[in-house]
Amino acid sequence: MYRISAIVLSLLAIVVLTPALGQTEASMSFQQVSTASLPYNVNQPIAYKIHLTNAMNSPMRYSVELEVGPDFTDYTASKRYTTDISLTARSAQDVVFDVNFRSPEMSRGAFGRWSTDDNDTSIWEKGWYRVLITPLVGSPVTLESYDGEPSLIKMVTVYRSPEVSPKMGTDADLYSYRIEVFSSADDAVTLQVAPEAIGPWKDCGSRNYTNIGGWQTLRWENVSLDFDFLKGWYRFVGRKQTEAFEGPFWPVEYEYSNATVAPKDGFSGSPFTYSLDFRGSKNLDVGLNIWDVDQNLFKLVEKKRYGNATVWQRLVWTGVMPSEAIGSEGASSYYFSFYYPGSESPLGTSREEEGKVNLGPEIVLIKYENSTVSPERGSAVARYTYAVDVSTALPVCDIELQTSEPGSGIWRSQGIATYNGDPRITWKDVAFGGDVAGNVSYRFIRVASPPTVYQGPTIFKESITGNVTPARGVMQVFPDSNNLNRYVYTIHIENLGNDSEYKGEIWVELLVKAPNSVWKAVGERKQYSTSNGNVSWVLKPFTDVEFLGPAEYKFLVNGVETAVFSGPEIVAMYKNLDYEDVSPGRYNYVAWVNGSVDMIADLIYSTDNENWKNLEDWKRYTGGSGWTRLAWEDKPGYRFYEVDIRFEEPVGI
């Protein structure tokens, strides 16, 4: 009779989708009544629980479809479940489907044969599922997993980790035995011992298994063996009988030292050489056990025969691969086990005797060598080139460069470079913030393992100054094609370094801003050279706005903004320059003038738009008078004419 525990376990969510704001969030977990842990009982329903969250600010209706199958190698065995659900704004609810793997739709193929074979006690780990969540509005959300969860087991008994301690002794010693049991029903398990694998078997008492659906360790203490033996045997008998295990063994003395592995690291698929110095009182077998990085378990690689009893012998294992799957990485380790010749159970292990394993080798996905940054020191506005030699078993992979600026604990991506067989990969034109000074840290990222951190470059703070002339001036408020009333903007950079320190290009852009307006780029992008010193722009910066007062300007140096500089101050404007016919060959010239200071204005003329002469007919303007019409009357015709505005009176007027 089965005793069903009222335990309901909610397993850790297998898949969680984190949504963008306003989208749908969903996660999956499993439950089975009366089951305390995986694997689940294939004969009972399993609850597939989808936790659904409406992250929108309005109610939403969803269509939820679940497709489940027991075998990700055979998608013909599957079953679909569907339902509709409505969620209020920013609320969550569980959608639960009770899945029965004994249904006809899923009891097919290899899974069907496993589920009906009473002699097959293995755990089934090929399950898959796919959930499609379709909101009434918005994009569908998919949850899917093909990693074999949840694992399944039939109404069977499973044994593991049999052990006798001590492993060596005589018929005068007392021994302890243990076994781990998993079953879907109560059981009484009996320990039996014998001097031979074929018996005769002696009962040493029974222990009750009561942790239905979970693992339980059963122990027998102070067991005496009342028979002669060189190698004893033991087994466990309950609903299912185990095989016969070796042990204990008649005592034998041995010692060992100088365990080594070479090289210290390598790629998946790389061969390693292990070695051990060993001496025993009898000929024995020595096994090498390594941590398999791919399967996450220790495995016995090979036994070596120690055949020189009482003499030290160097045992060597070559061509050993702790990882064979391309793309694996992690730390491996190893230990040695010692056997009577031909035995499967060890007399002892270095892991048990020393309480530790030997570390190494390290399985790496990528090796980085000869990392460089050029230049090694320079300005914050400079551009830098990083490079590194890459060795890997992968044919192609993307590697990200990350940098951390001085005084910052934040790592910033500087782009991804692709390794495709050429060992040297580079990142060019790497830039940093404008206020950076000190040593930059950098690293290369491909996987989640802790990367090596390198240093470089050393950045020093440059000094950037700007100048504009004239500092106070006139603005011509309409497009024109002459060279009058232009402004000269100049940038000068100190502490940039010399050409031996920095050989990269530095490009500078000019941005200007009128009061109550936005920044705009003017002029062309220019290259800055440390040998030339300054870069200047000669231009009319404002052609689309009218204003009086101070403007502002700044520079972009390799895309990094400088400080904001003030200037020029526009103290006068003129516009609507025109002429009126007075008589044949005679004209009135008219302009509208506005200014914040007292000034005088004169008409100037030219025959070539380059060389100008004053008419010497000065008009006065009082600052703050607003737009004022000025006229130069009854003048001859001029090919080119403009207005000359001055803030100090010329001598002689």
XYZ file of C-alpha atoms in Angstrom:
653
model
C 0.000 0.000 0.000
C 1.390 3.392 -0.970
C 1.541 6.288 1.450
C 1.078 9.598 -0.332
C 2.754 12.604 1.259
C 0.802 15.881 1.050
C 3.832 17.773 -0.150
C 3.557 20.003 -3.173
C 6.891 21.219 -4.451
C 7.223 24.249 -6.663
C 10.411 23.847 -8.635
C 12.626 26.719 -9.680
C 11.347 28.376 -12.848
C 12.968 26.891 -15.903
C 12.455 29.818 -18.248
C 11.837 33.453 -17.405
C 11.253 36.090 -20.051
C 11.960 39.615 -18.809
C 9.796 42.042 -20.770
C 10.320 45.530 -21.991
C 7.989 48.059 -20.360
C 4.374 47.348 -21.295
C 5.018 43.858 -22.691
C 4.039 40.416 -21.351
C 6.115 38.555 -18.759
C 5.947 34.797 -18.401
C 7.774 32.040 -16.526
C 7.413 28.271 -16.252
C 7.623 25.929 -13.263
C 6.542 22.360 -12.494
C 4.685 20.707 -9.635
C 3.615 17.198 -8.738
C 1.570 16.196 -5.725
C 3.306 13.709 -3.410
C 6.676 14.202 -5.083
C 9.379 15.901 -3.061
C 12.001 16.293 -5.781
C 12.928 15.350 -9.293
C 12.569 12.954 -11.016
C 8.758 12.948 -11.169
C 6.585 9.855 -11.253
C 5.572 9.207 -14.840
C 2.322 7.588 -13.637
C 0.949 10.776 -12.055
C -0.057 14.092 -13.665
C 2.460 16.910 -13.668
C 1.270 20.499 -13.328
C 2.880 22.829 -15.878
C 2.400 26.245 -14.260
C 2.838 29.353 -16.419
C 3.079 32.515 -14.340
C 1.682 35.232 -16.617
C 2.050 38.977 -15.905
C 0.251 41.810 -17.703
C 2.709 44.723 -17.555
C 0.369 47.061 -19.425
C -1.730 49.799 -17.900
C -4.909 48.311 -19.307
C -6.691 44.933 -19.117
C -5.535 42.302 -21.598
C -6.860 38.994 -22.881
C -4.461 36.205 -23.795
C -4.620 32.943 -25.673
C -2.228 30.412 -24.095
C -1.180 27.276 -25.981
C 1.111 24.630 -24.456
C 2.673 21.842 -26.503
C 4.412 19.094 -24.495
C 6.400 16.089 -25.584
C 8.453 13.450 -23.762
C 11.192 13.108 -26.381
C 13.018 16.022 -28.034
C 14.311 13.568 -30.652
C 10.770 12.596 -31.724
C 8.277 15.460 -32.068
C 5.505 13.168 -33.334
C 4.853 12.224 -29.694
C 3.254 15.343 -28.240
C 0.038 16.872 -26.974
C -1.442 20.374 -27.109
C -3.336 22.234 -24.380
C -5.039 25.600 -24.893
C -6.950 28.110 -22.795
C -7.882 31.805 -22.733
C -7.248 34.141 -19.809
C -8.012 37.778 -19.027
C -5.797 39.864 -16.737
C -6.506 43.264 -15.275
C -3.957 46.045 -15.698
C -0.571 45.243 -14.118
C -1.672 41.975 -12.582
C -0.435 38.384 -12.664
C -2.031 34.937 -12.599
C -0.962 31.308 -12.953
C -2.156 29.279 -15.934
C -1.965 25.579 -15.022
C -2.138 22.585 -17.370
C -2.215 19.057 -15.903
C -0.068 16.940 -18.213
C -0.372 13.154 -18.256
C 2.586 11.467 -19.943
C 0.665 8.196 -20.029
C -1.787 9.675 -22.571
C -1.926 7.876 -25.953
C -0.614 10.963 -27.769
C 2.681 10.761 -25.855
C 3.132 7.027 -25.171
C 4.865 6.450 -28.496
C 8.286 5.682 -29.885
C 11.286 5.337 -27.582
C 9.413 6.933 -24.680
C 6.545 4.491 -25.055
C 8.969 1.558 -24.995
C 10.739 2.961 -21.905
C 7.499 3.597 -20.045
C 6.290 0.004 -20.571
C 9.599 -1.813 -19.959
C 9.570 -2.891 -16.293
C 13.218 -3.910 -16.476
C 14.386 -0.462 -17.591
C 15.016 1.501 -14.377
C 16.730 4.482 -15.984
C 15.561 8.071 -15.536
C 13.944 9.631 -18.605
C 15.457 13.088 -19.347
C 14.294 14.097 -22.830
C 11.189 16.129 -22.106
C 10.411 19.384 -23.942
C 7.725 22.006 -24.079
C 6.769 25.092 -26.031
C 4.328 27.781 -24.857
C 2.832 30.386 -27.200
C 1.169 33.317 -25.433
C -0.787 35.533 -27.821
C -2.151 38.806 -26.399
C -5.186 40.447 -27.924
C -2.924 43.416 -28.682
C 0.836 43.222 -29.155
C 3.429 40.636 -30.085
C 3.211 36.960 -29.047
C 5.563 35.644 -26.343
C 7.184 32.215 -26.570
C 8.517 30.025 -23.747
C 10.318 26.866 -24.777
C 12.798 24.380 -23.360
C 14.468 21.296 -24.797
C 16.762 20.465 -21.876
C 14.965 17.309 -20.738
C 12.958 18.754 -17.854
C 11.101 17.537 -15.962
C 12.938 14.229 -15.599
C 10.694 11.172 -15.190
C 10.876 7.828 -13.456
C 8.564 4.817 -13.259
C 7.365 3.039 -10.113
C 10.779 1.489 -9.568
C 13.593 1.282 -7.052
C 16.966 2.815 -7.841
C 20.200 2.239 -5.898
C 23.377 4.302 -5.989
C 26.657 4.936 -4.159
C 27.154 1.530 -2.464
C 30.026 1.618 0.012
C 31.831 -0.478 2.603
C 34.194 1.045 5.167
C 36.980 0.380 5.839
C 37.795 -0.920 2.406
C 40.652 -3.050 3.700
C 40.590 -5.330 6.741
C 40.408 -8.884 8.060
C 37.700 -11.128 9.475
C 38.552 -9.698 12.889
C 37.409 -6.177 11.945
C 33.938 -4.596 12.008
C 32.583 -2.898 8.893
C 30.028 -0.270 7.946
C 27.884 -0.486 4.816
C 25.690 2.108 3.138
C 23.507 2.495 0.058
C 21.377 5.352 -1.315
C 17.858 4.342 -2.363
C 15.202 6.033 -4.444
C 11.759 4.499 -4.834
C 8.173 5.414 -5.461
C 7.003 3.068 -2.671
C 7.975 1.822 0.790
C 10.644 -0.838 0.837
C 12.664 -3.007 3.197
C 16.264 -3.423 2.026
C 18.476 -6.255 3.303
C 22.299 -6.273 3.360
C 23.893 -9.567 2.308
C 27.626 -10.452 2.468
C 29.611 -13.347 1.018
C 33.219 -14.584 0.516
C 32.635 -15.069 -3.232
C 30.539 -13.362 -5.902
C 28.423 -16.506 -6.180
C 27.857 -16.801 -2.391
C 26.935 -18.221 -0.044
C 25.120 -15.049 1.037
C 24.562 -14.106 4.659
C 21.778 -11.723 5.758
C 22.988 -8.838 7.931
C 19.674 -7.165 8.747
C 17.142 -4.955 6.962
C 16.587 -1.193 6.857
C 13.291 0.518 5.974
C 13.087 2.916 3.050
C 10.381 5.512 3.860
C 11.246 8.660 1.881
C 8.864 7.934 -0.997
C 9.860 9.827 -4.129
C 13.204 10.939 -2.644
C 16.684 9.616 -1.997
C 17.396 8.009 1.383
C 20.691 6.665 2.737
C 20.460 3.315 4.500
C 23.304 2.272 6.847
C 24.503 -0.919 8.573
C 27.077 -0.498 11.346
C 29.433 -2.923 13.142
C 28.972 -5.777 10.688
C 31.319 -8.740 11.253
C 32.413 -11.169 8.557
C 32.628 -14.723 9.956
C 34.393 -16.213 6.938
C 37.867 -16.183 5.398
C 38.387 -13.965 2.359
C 40.923 -12.190 0.187
C 38.154 -10.090 -1.309
C 34.683 -9.955 0.219
C 31.415 -9.270 -1.568
C 28.155 -7.537 -0.622
C 24.783 -6.713 -2.161
C 21.407 -5.183 -1.243
C 18.048 -6.922 -1.724
C 14.654 -5.194 -1.672
C 11.994 -4.788 -4.320
C 14.993 -4.887 -6.591
C 18.304 -6.662 -6.035
C 21.594 -4.902 -6.712
C 24.591 -6.425 -8.373
C 27.327 -7.864 -6.161
C 29.955 -5.342 -5.107
C 33.589 -6.027 -4.165
C 34.904 -5.367 -0.671
C 36.357 -5.344 1.806
C 39.835 -6.395 0.697
C 42.575 -8.118 2.632
C 45.075 -5.388 3.673
C 47.854 -4.340 1.309
C 50.346 -1.530 1.867
C 51.068 1.132 -0.742
C 52.299 4.722 -0.986
C 52.429 7.361 -3.711
C 53.753 10.889 -4.414
C 54.549 13.494 -7.105
C 51.161 13.662 -8.824
C 51.477 15.941 -11.863
C 49.570 17.054 -14.963
C 50.964 18.885 -17.985
C 50.368 21.337 -19.501
C 48.624 23.474 -16.852
C 45.913 24.605 -19.264
C 44.552 23.899 -22.721
C 41.506 23.918 -24.954
C 38.619 21.470 -25.170
C 39.978 18.499 -27.086
C 43.550 19.177 -25.921
C 45.428 16.081 -24.656
C 47.110 16.156 -21.242
C 49.680 13.923 -19.552
C 49.195 12.766 -15.945
C 51.773 10.947 -13.838
C 52.260 9.451 -10.352
C 55.099 7.791 -8.442
C 53.775 4.592 -6.800
C 55.098 1.767 -4.601
C 53.138 -1.164 -3.145
C 53.754 -4.364 -1.216
C 51.971 -6.257 -4.017
C 51.286 -5.809 -7.691
C 48.233 -3.572 -8.034
C 46.260 -1.545 -10.569
C 46.235 2.267 -10.303
C 43.361 4.175 -11.886
C 43.314 7.814 -12.984
C 40.012 9.599 -12.295
C 39.478 13.027 -13.907
C 36.763 15.618 -13.620
C 34.947 15.678 -16.961
C 34.274 19.358 -17.651
C 31.512 18.553 -20.142
C 29.581 16.044 -18.008
C 30.400 17.594 -14.606
C 31.458 14.329 -12.986
C 34.537 12.287 -12.202
C 35.228 9.431 -14.561
C 37.767 6.621 -14.497
C 40.034 7.106 -17.506
C 42.347 4.117 -17.416
C 44.010 1.691 -15.012
C 47.774 1.271 -15.161
C 49.438 -1.927 -13.953
C 51.931 -1.554 -11.129
C 54.066 -4.658 -11.617
C 57.254 -4.022 -9.602
C 56.141 -4.858 -6.071
C 58.081 -3.038 -3.319
C 59.849 -0.777 -5.895
C 58.943 2.803 -6.833
C 57.506 3.043 -10.341
C 56.516 6.121 -12.381
C 53.033 5.634 -13.897
C 52.104 7.865 -16.838
C 48.766 8.479 -18.577
C 49.027 10.249 -21.952
C 46.468 11.711 -24.352
C 43.883 12.304 -21.612
C 41.157 14.845 -22.482
C 39.125 16.310 -19.582
C 36.922 18.007 -22.186
C 36.105 16.938 -25.731
C 33.143 19.187 -26.559
C 34.159 22.296 -28.497
C 33.202 25.412 -26.591
C 33.604 23.952 -23.106
C 35.660 25.543 -20.372
C 36.262 25.181 -16.659
C 38.660 23.835 -14.047
C 39.338 20.101 -14.080
C 40.821 18.045 -11.245
C 41.924 14.458 -10.695
C 42.644 11.754 -8.148
C 43.896 8.151 -8.165
C 42.208 4.900 -7.130
C 43.980 1.642 -6.204
C 42.771 -1.903 -7.018
C 43.599 -5.547 -6.631
C 44.440 -6.728 -10.161
C 41.197 -7.355 -12.032
C 38.946 -5.791 -9.370
C 36.345 -3.144 -10.146
C 36.043 -1.717 -6.621
C 39.077 0.171 -5.300
C 41.023 -0.615 -2.145
C 41.159 3.119 -1.579
C 41.539 6.437 -3.330
C 43.841 9.410 -2.919
C 40.684 11.532 -2.669
C 39.503 9.706 0.460
C 42.949 9.278 2.011
C 44.080 12.896 1.529
C 40.649 14.530 1.821
C 41.154 16.432 -1.406
C 41.676 16.138 -5.126
C 44.559 17.405 -7.229
C 43.730 20.622 -9.082
C 44.228 21.077 -12.801
C 44.322 21.429 -15.653
C 42.305 24.505 -16.617
C 40.183 24.067 -19.743
C 39.938 27.439 -21.437
C 37.855 28.550 -24.369
C 40.209 31.297 -25.462
C 43.777 32.305 -24.666
C 44.826 35.929 -24.944
C 48.464 36.811 -25.438
C 50.516 39.870 -26.390
C 47.793 42.401 -25.616
C 48.749 45.946 -26.627
C 47.294 49.429 -26.729
C 48.696 52.150 -28.960
C 49.691 54.758 -28.059
C 50.565 53.686 -24.524
C 49.944 57.221 -23.268
C 48.088 60.167 -24.714
C 45.291 62.673 -24.471
C 41.667 62.048 -23.616
C 40.699 63.263 -27.095
C 43.084 60.881 -28.816
C 41.977 57.646 -30.488
C 43.548 54.368 -29.419
C 44.101 50.968 -31.021
C 43.876 47.775 -28.964
C 45.139 44.419 -30.183
C 45.596 40.896 -28.843
C 46.704 37.485 -30.100
C 43.910 34.899 -29.805
C 44.249 31.136 -29.541
C 41.106 29.013 -29.412
C 39.639 25.705 -30.535
C 36.656 27.590 -31.942
C 36.764 28.221 -35.704
C 34.989 31.577 -35.345
C 34.030 33.656 -32.332
C 33.175 37.234 -31.384
C 35.265 38.913 -28.696
C 34.221 42.088 -26.924
C 36.673 44.713 -25.699
C 35.636 46.437 -22.466
C 37.361 49.380 -20.803
C 37.058 50.967 -17.376
C 38.136 54.587 -17.094
C 40.300 55.800 -14.190
C 38.345 56.030 -10.952
C 35.344 54.207 -12.416
C 34.119 50.733 -11.579
C 31.940 50.589 -14.689
C 33.007 48.507 -17.686
C 32.044 50.001 -21.028
C 31.913 48.085 -24.300
C 34.259 49.320 -26.992
C 32.933 47.022 -29.697
C 33.199 43.432 -30.862
C 35.921 41.983 -33.061
C 35.566 38.636 -34.824
C 38.214 35.921 -34.649
C 38.115 33.789 -37.804
C 41.477 32.062 -37.740
C 43.788 35.058 -37.956
C 45.376 35.156 -34.485
C 45.745 38.953 -34.242
C 42.535 40.937 -33.770
C 42.260 44.691 -33.241
C 39.901 47.441 -32.108
C 40.587 50.819 -33.687
C 39.531 54.377 -32.847
C 38.714 53.632 -29.206
C 37.696 56.835 -27.395
C 37.246 57.900 -23.772
C 35.378 60.642 -21.938
C 36.566 64.237 -21.995
C 37.516 64.439 -18.289
C 39.556 61.241 -18.133
C 43.048 61.250 -16.613
C 45.044 58.286 -15.305
C 45.392 54.585 -16.146
C 42.637 52.856 -18.139
C 41.824 49.181 -17.426
C 40.710 46.830 -20.191
C 39.665 43.220 -20.672
C 38.457 40.834 -23.355
C 35.053 39.157 -22.937
C 33.770 36.027 -24.640
C 32.136 33.981 -21.877
C 31.128 34.389 -18.256
C 34.421 33.208 -16.728
C 36.486 35.883 -14.938
C 38.649 37.626 -17.540
C 42.196 38.921 -17.151
C 42.390 42.677 -16.597
C 45.107 44.663 -18.373
C 46.232 48.292 -18.027
C 46.518 50.973 -20.691
C 46.682 53.578 -21.929
C 47.846 56.218 -19.465
C 45.741 59.284 -20.232
C 46.728 62.831 -19.344
C 44.339 65.773 -19.380
C 44.872 68.176 -22.231
C 44.065 71.895 -22.038
C 41.686 73.189 -24.719
C 41.110 76.905 -25.259
C 38.959 78.720 -27.783
C 39.034 82.234 -29.168
C 36.778 84.242 -31.465
C 37.578 87.600 -33.117
C 36.258 90.167 -33.170
C 34.852 89.682 -29.687
C 32.195 92.338 -30.381
C 30.824 92.726 -33.845
C 28.124 93.099 -36.436
C 25.729 90.570 -37.860
C 24.407 90.823 -41.389
C 20.895 89.361 -41.220
C 20.568 87.855 -44.641
C 22.704 85.515 -46.770
C 25.399 87.200 -48.797
C 28.503 86.281 -50.722
C 31.042 88.843 -49.509
C 33.758 88.573 -46.894
C 32.527 91.380 -44.660
C 31.578 90.911 -40.990
C 33.120 87.466 -40.712
C 34.377 85.917 -37.456
C 37.497 83.900 -36.796
C 37.096 80.944 -34.404
C 40.308 79.284 -33.186
C 41.000 76.191 -31.068
C 44.290 75.515 -29.324
C 45.122 72.267 -27.492
C 47.975 71.991 -24.998
C 49.361 68.834 -23.357
C 48.137 66.772 -26.275
C 51.478 65.065 -26.589
C 53.921 65.019 -29.440
C 53.986 62.922 -32.563
C 56.152 60.282 -30.866
C 53.381 59.708 -28.285
C 50.343 59.985 -30.477
C 50.198 59.223 -34.162
C 46.432 58.975 -34.527
C 44.192 61.505 -36.216
C 42.419 64.272 -34.285
C 39.364 65.801 -35.928
C 37.698 68.966 -34.694
C 34.224 70.369 -35.350
C 32.846 73.823 -34.481
C 29.401 74.294 -32.922
C 27.740 77.663 -32.236
C 24.651 78.709 -30.322
C 22.620 81.913 -30.426
C 20.784 83.048 -27.263
C 17.582 81.053 -26.673
C 18.477 78.729 -29.533
C 20.073 75.296 -30.048
C 23.570 74.188 -30.923
C 24.395 73.844 -34.596
C 27.505 72.772 -36.465
C 29.080 75.371 -38.764
C 32.024 75.135 -41.088
C 33.826 72.003 -42.091
C 35.322 69.242 -39.965
C 39.066 69.878 -39.709
C 42.074 67.787 -38.741
C 44.184 69.018 -35.844
C 47.942 68.613 -35.983
C 50.243 69.045 -32.976
C 52.895 70.522 -35.289
C 50.544 73.253 -36.609
C 49.228 74.191 -33.180
C 45.915 75.901 -33.965
C 42.884 75.250 -36.149
C 40.691 78.162 -37.260
C 37.423 78.771 -39.056
C 36.649 82.081 -40.823
C 32.927 82.344 -41.371
C 29.638 84.039 -40.672
C 28.191 81.793 -37.955
C 24.586 83.070 -37.931
C 22.479 83.417 -41.085
C 19.097 82.214 -39.862
C 18.456 84.164 -36.641
C 18.337 87.756 -35.403
C 19.694 88.654 -31.955
C 21.721 91.106 -29.963
C 23.898 89.854 -27.133
C 26.542 87.201 -26.458
C 26.588 83.962 -28.458
C 28.378 80.750 -27.412
C 30.585 78.181 -29.098
C 32.294 74.887 -28.348
C 34.248 72.199 -30.171
C 33.897 68.473 -30.762
C 37.371 66.914 -30.566
C 37.148 63.374 -31.923
C 33.522 63.456 -30.919
C 34.255 64.631 -27.348
C 32.669 67.951 -26.353
C 34.897 70.690 -24.946
C 33.885 73.356 -22.450
C 31.524 76.098 -23.696
C 33.142 79.425 -24.598
C 31.406 82.811 -24.765
C 31.391 84.975 -27.892
C 31.073 86.791 -30.051
C 28.861 89.526 -28.611
C 26.609 90.824 -31.385
C 26.101 94.560 -30.714
C 24.772 95.599 -34.128
C 22.690 94.169 -36.963
C 21.606 95.416 -40.311
C 19.218 94.044 -42.897
C 16.994 94.898 -45.862
C 19.808 96.729 -47.679
C 18.306 98.101 -50.915
C 18.270 101.064 -53.317
C 15.628 103.463 -54.732
C 15.707 105.176 -58.161
C 15.878 108.962 -57.790
C 16.769 110.138 -61.278
C 18.694 108.684 -64.185
C 21.963 107.441 -62.712
C 21.148 108.581 -59.166
C 19.918 106.413 -56.275
C 18.976 106.412 -52.608
C 20.593 103.508 -50.632
C 18.581 102.283 -47.643
C 19.341 99.894 -44.708
C 17.684 99.021 -41.413
C 20.022 99.085 -38.433
C 19.617 97.826 -34.836
C 22.144 97.881 -32.024
C 22.751 97.772 -28.286
C 25.490 100.499 -28.323
C 26.002 103.907 -29.920
C 27.472 103.567 -33.388
C 27.936 105.224 -36.742
C 27.228 103.714 -40.137
C 28.497 104.505 -43.611
C 27.808 103.137 -47.061
C 30.756 101.321 -48.622
C 31.100 100.262 -52.247
C 33.310 98.067 -54.431
C 33.845 97.141 -58.042
C 35.145 93.603 -57.337
C 33.478 92.586 -54.045
C 36.918 92.472 -52.470
C 38.270 96.030 -52.163
C 35.922 98.453 -50.454
C 35.780 102.270 -50.083
C 33.804 104.380 -47.674
C 31.336 106.936 -49.011
C 32.294 109.077 -45.989
C 28.652 109.915 -45.332
C 28.372 108.720 -41.729
C 25.014 108.266 -40.000
C 24.651 108.185 -36.236
C 22.666 105.593 -34.294
C 21.826 105.713 -30.613
C 22.093 102.362 -28.861
C 18.800 100.743 -27.911
C 16.734 102.667 -30.463
C 15.466 99.490 -32.108
C 15.311 98.997 -35.834
C 16.044 102.343 -37.550
C 16.023 103.207 -41.208
C 19.211 104.823 -42.533
C 19.411 106.311 -46.040
C 22.205 107.592 -48.247
C 20.457 109.812 -50.763
C 21.138 110.861 -54.344
C 24.241 108.713 -54.838
C 25.643 107.279 -58.038
C 25.168 103.593 -58.869
C 27.629 101.101 -57.387
C 28.221 97.566 -58.568
C 28.583 96.275 -54.984
C 27.506 98.084 -51.842
C 27.281 97.301 -48.117
C 27.067 99.028 -44.733
C 30.111 99.785 -42.606
C 29.230 99.969 -38.884
C 31.717 101.252 -36.321
C 31.552 101.778 -32.583
C 34.257 104.463 -32.464
C 34.086 107.543 -34.659
C 36.716 107.787 -37.416
C 39.099 110.672 -37.170
C 37.836 113.840 -38.858
C 34.043 113.341 -38.786
